[in-house]
PDB file of C-alpha atoms in Angstrom:
ATOM      1  CA  VAL D   1     108.232 124.872 114.966  1.00 70.00           C
ATOM      2  CA  GLN D   2     107.442 121.736 116.903  1.00 84.00           C
ATOM      3  CA  LEU D   3     104.408 119.535 116.699  1.00 91.00           C
ATOM      4  CA  GLN D   4     102.989 117.956 119.821  1.00 92.00           C
ATOM      5  CA  ALA D   5     101.420 114.531 119.394  1.00 94.00           C
ATOM      6  CA  SER D   6      99.354 113.143 122.246  1.00 96.00           C
ATOM      7  CA  GLY D   7      96.636 110.644 123.069  1.00 97.00           C
ATOM      8  CA  GLY D   8      98.477 107.370 122.835  1.00 97.00           C
ATOM      9  CA  GLY D   9      98.042 104.583 125.345  1.00 98.00           C
ATOM     10  CA  LEU D  10      97.219 100.945 125.953  1.00 98.00           C
ATOM     11  CA  VAL D  11      93.966  99.592 124.572  1.00 98.00           C
ATOM     12  CA  GLN D  12      92.488  96.177 123.958  1.00 98.00           C
ATOM     13  CA  ALA D  13      91.973  94.881 120.452  1.00 98.00           C
ATOM     14  CA  GLY D  14      88.727  96.221 119.046  1.00 98.00           C
ATOM     15  CA  GLY D  15      88.987  99.384 121.102  1.00 98.00           C
ATOM     16  CA  SER D  16      89.456 103.006 120.086  1.00 98.00           C
ATOM     17  CA  LEU D  17      91.860 105.857 120.675  1.00 98.00           C
ATOM     18  CA  ARG D  18      92.054 109.459 119.523  1.00 98.00           C
ATOM     19  CA  LEU D  19      95.403 111.035 118.792  1.00 98.00           C
ATOM     20  CA  SER D  20      95.909 114.781 118.611  1.00 97.00           C
ATOM     21  CA  CYS D  21      98.582 116.859 116.934  1.00 95.00           C
ATOM     22  CA  ALA D  22      99.048 120.566 117.543  1.00 91.00           C
ATOM     23  CA  PRO D  23     101.894 122.968 116.847  1.00 85.00           C
ATOM     24  CA  SER D  24     103.795 124.601 119.694  1.00 77.00           C
ATOM     25  CA  GLY D  25     105.492 127.932 119.355  1.00 63.00           C
ATOM     26  CA  ARG D  26     104.665 130.228 116.509  1.00 57.00           C
ATOM     27  CA  ALA D  27     101.910 129.573 114.024  1.00 54.00           C
ATOM     28  CA  PHE D  28     103.052 128.364 110.642  1.00 57.00           C
ATOM     29  CA  GLY D  29     101.674 127.794 107.206  1.00 69.00           C
ATOM     30  CA  SER D  30     101.117 124.205 106.221  1.00 84.00           C
ATOM     31  CA  TYR D  31      99.543 122.499 103.244  1.00 90.00           C
ATOM     32  CA  ALA D  32      98.766 119.270 105.061  1.00 93.00           C
ATOM     33  CA  THR D  33      99.407 117.342 108.264  1.00 94.00           C
ATOM     34  CA  GLY D  34      99.868 113.623 108.260  1.00 95.00           C
ATOM     35  CA  TRP D  35     100.318 110.672 110.580  1.00 97.00           C
ATOM     36  CA  PHE D  36     103.046 108.071 110.350  1.00 98.00           C
ATOM     37  CA  ARG D  37     103.816 105.102 112.557  1.00 98.00           C
ATOM     38  CA  GLN D  38     106.767 102.899 113.358  1.00 98.00           C
ATOM     39  CA  ALA D  39     106.333  99.450 114.793  1.00 97.00           C
ATOM     40  CA  PRO D  40     109.200  97.682 116.602  1.00 93.00           C
ATOM     41  CA  GLY D  41     111.755  96.406 114.122  1.00 95.00           C
ATOM     42  CA  LYS D  42     110.004  97.998 111.143  1.00 97.00           C
ATOM     43  CA  GLU D  43     110.439 101.121 109.071  1.00 97.00           C
ATOM     44  CA  ARG D  44     108.253 104.121 109.619  1.00 97.00           C
ATOM     45  CA  GLU D  45     105.204 104.079 107.380  1.00 97.00           C
ATOM     46  CA  PHE D  46     102.532 106.506 106.245  1.00 97.00           C
ATOM     47  CA  VAL D  47      99.110 106.216 107.903  1.00 98.00           C
ATOM     48  CA  ALA D  48      96.906 109.156 106.898  1.00 97.00           C
ATOM     49  CA  VAL D  49      96.998 112.806 105.863  1.00 96.00           C
ATOM     50  CA  ILE D  50      94.604 115.738 105.652  1.00 95.00           C
ATOM     51  CA  SER D  51      95.007 118.972 103.735  1.00 94.00           C
ATOM     52  CA  TRP D  52      94.237 122.079 105.729  1.00 91.00           C
ATOM     53  CA  ARG D  53      92.324 124.126 103.190  1.00 91.00           C
ATOM     54  CA  ALA D  54      90.186 121.542 101.384  1.00 92.00           C
ATOM     55  CA  GLY D  55      90.147 118.849 104.043  1.00 93.00           C
ATOM     56  CA  ARG D  56      91.205 116.263 101.472  1.00 95.00           C
ATOM     57  CA  THR D  57      92.200 112.974 103.118  1.00 96.00           C
ATOM     58  CA  TYR D  58      94.237 109.941 102.133  1.00 96.00           C
ATOM     59  CA  TYR D  59      94.817 106.696 104.017  1.00 97.00           C
ATOM     60  CA  THR D  60      97.033 103.709 103.727  1.00 96.00           C
ATOM     61  CA  ASN D  61      95.074 100.567 102.878  1.00 97.00           C
ATOM     62  CA  ALA D  62      95.776  98.957 106.259  1.00 97.00           C
ATOM     63  CA  VAL D  63      93.712 101.572 108.138  1.00 98.00           C
ATOM     64  CA  GLU D  64      91.115 102.554 105.526  1.00 97.00           C
ATOM     65  CA  GLY D  65      87.649 102.325 107.058  1.00 97.00           C
ATOM     66  CA  ARG D  66      88.952 102.097 110.638  1.00 98.00           C
ATOM     67  CA  PHE D  67      90.878 105.341 111.081  1.00 98.00           C
ATOM     68  CA  THR D  68      89.615 108.856 110.432  1.00 98.00           C
ATOM     69  CA  VAL D  69      91.812 111.938 110.164  1.00 98.00           C
ATOM     70  CA  SER D  70      90.233 115.342 110.774  1.00 97.00           C
ATOM     71  CA  ARG D  71      91.274 118.909 111.535  1.00 94.00           C
ATOM     72  CA  ASP D  72      90.103 121.763 113.708  1.00 92.00           C
ATOM     73  CA  MET D  73      91.192 124.895 111.920  1.00 88.00           C
ATOM     74  CA  ALA D  74      90.492 127.197 114.861  1.00 88.00           C
ATOM     75  CA  LYS D  75      92.769 125.126 117.087  1.00 87.00           C
ATOM     76  CA  THR D  76      95.193 124.229 114.261  1.00 89.00           C
ATOM     77  CA  THR D  77      94.894 120.693 115.583  1.00 93.00           C
ATOM     78  CA  VAL D  78      94.726 117.461 113.633  1.00 95.00           C
ATOM     79  CA  TYR D  79      93.109 114.333 115.049  1.00 97.00           C
ATOM     80  CA  LEU D  80      93.432 110.674 114.232  1.00 98.00           C
ATOM     81  CA  ASP D  81      90.453 108.651 115.418  1.00 98.00           C
ATOM     82  CA  MET D  82      91.415 105.014 115.506  1.00 98.00           C
ATOM     83  CA  ASN D  83      88.665 102.408 115.786  1.00 98.00           C
ATOM     84  CA  SER D  84      88.612  98.619 115.653  1.00 98.00           C
ATOM     85  CA  LEU D  85      92.227  98.606 116.700  1.00 98.00           C
ATOM     86  CA  LYS D  86      94.292  95.524 116.028  1.00 98.00           C
ATOM     87  CA  ALA D  87      97.503  94.229 117.580  1.00 97.00           C
ATOM     88  CA  GLU D  88      99.313  95.126 114.350  1.00 97.00           C
ATOM     89  CA  ASP D  89      98.428  98.795 114.896  1.00 98.00           C
ATOM     90  CA  THR D  90     100.865  98.826 117.816  1.00 98.00           C
ATOM     91  CA  ALA D  91     103.500 101.450 117.034  1.00 98.00           C
ATOM     92  CA  VAL D  92     104.845 104.857 117.862  1.00 98.00           C
ATOM     93  CA  TYR D  93     102.653 107.337 115.998  1.00 98.00           C
ATOM     94  CA  TYR D  94     104.130 110.565 114.665  1.00 97.00           C
ATOM     95  CA  CYS D  95     102.449 113.594 113.198  1.00 96.00           C
ATOM     96  CA  ALA D  96     104.186 115.702 110.591  1.00 95.00           C
ATOM     97  CA  SER D  97     103.393 118.690 108.415  1.00 93.00           C
ATOM     98  CA  ARG D  98     104.299 119.530 104.861  1.00 92.00           C
ATOM     99  CA  GLU D  99     104.262 122.844 103.064  1.00 90.00           C
ATOM    100  CA  ASP D 100     103.955 121.555  99.517  1.00 89.00           C
ATOM    101  CA  TYR D 101     100.918 120.295  97.658  1.00 90.00           C
ATOM    102  CA  CYS D 102     100.417 116.569  97.354  1.00 92.00           C
ATOM    103  CA  SER D 103      97.766 114.254  96.060  1.00 90.00           C
ATOM    104  CA  GLY D 104      97.154 110.560  96.516  1.00 89.00           C
ATOM    105  CA  TYR D 105     100.251 108.452  96.837  1.00 87.00           C
ATOM    106  CA  GLY D 106     102.327 111.599  96.512  1.00 89.00           C
ATOM    107  CA  CYS D 107     101.397 112.358 100.103  1.00 92.00           C
ATOM    108  CA  PHE D 108     102.927 109.166 101.413  1.00 92.00           C
ATOM    109  CA  ARG D 109     106.571 110.233 101.155  1.00 93.00           C
ATOM    110  CA  GLU D 110     107.859 111.111 104.604  1.00 93.00           C
ATOM    111  CA  ASP D 111     110.900 112.986 103.279  1.00 93.00           C
ATOM    112  CA  GLU D 112     108.536 115.688 102.036  1.00 93.00           C
ATOM    113  CA  TYR D 113     107.274 116.448 105.539  1.00 94.00           C
ATOM    114  CA  LYS D 114     109.195 119.272 107.140  1.00 91.00           C
ATOM    115  CA  TYR D 115     107.967 119.455 110.744  1.00 91.00           C
ATOM    116  CA  TRP D 116     107.653 116.438 112.999  1.00 93.00           C
ATOM    117  CA  GLY D 117     106.226 115.675 116.412  1.00 90.00           C
ATOM    118  CA  GLN D 118     107.947 113.569 119.059  1.00 91.00           C
ATOM    119  CA  GLY D 119     105.721 110.523 118.710  1.00 94.00           C
ATOM    120  CA  THR D 120     103.136 108.913 120.964  1.00 97.00           C
ATOM    121  CA  GLN D 121     103.030 105.204 121.788  1.00 98.00           C
ATOM    122  CA  VAL D 122      99.959 103.171 120.888  1.00 98.00           C
ATOM    123  CA  THR D 123      99.843  99.631 122.228  1.00 98.00           C
ATOM    124  CA  VAL D 124      97.021  97.287 121.311  1.00 98.00           C
ATOM    125  CA  SER D 125      96.755  94.133 123.369  1.00 97.00           C
ATOM    126  CA  SER D 126      95.230  91.043 121.783  1.00 90.00           C
TER     127      SER D 126
END
C-alpha cells in the first residue's frame, strides 16, 4: 500500500496551502493518518495526526492553531490545511498511516507508522 501526498508548493509567508494524502492500490485498514515534515539539515518531526473512526486530532505545538488536519472518509483522504505559514514551516511533508491505537504524545512516534507517502515539498518565502 502506498500513500500519495500532494499539494505542496511555494507560498509567501502568511499564506496558506492544503496538502492531501490518499492511498493508492488496495484499500487498507488504518487507525490514524498523520503528517510529518523534514526541514533541510534536520530530523523528521511529527506535525499532526487524525484518527479515522473518532476524528481525534493531535498537533505539535509549533503548528497548533495554524494547521488543521481533517479526513474525508468516503475518499479515504486526509488533508492538512496550513495557514499563517512561516519560513520555518519549509520542509518536505510526508503522510503516514498507523494501524495501532495511539493517544496524545503516543501518536508522535514515527516508527509506529507503517505506510508512508513519498513526500511533498512546501517552501515558504519570507
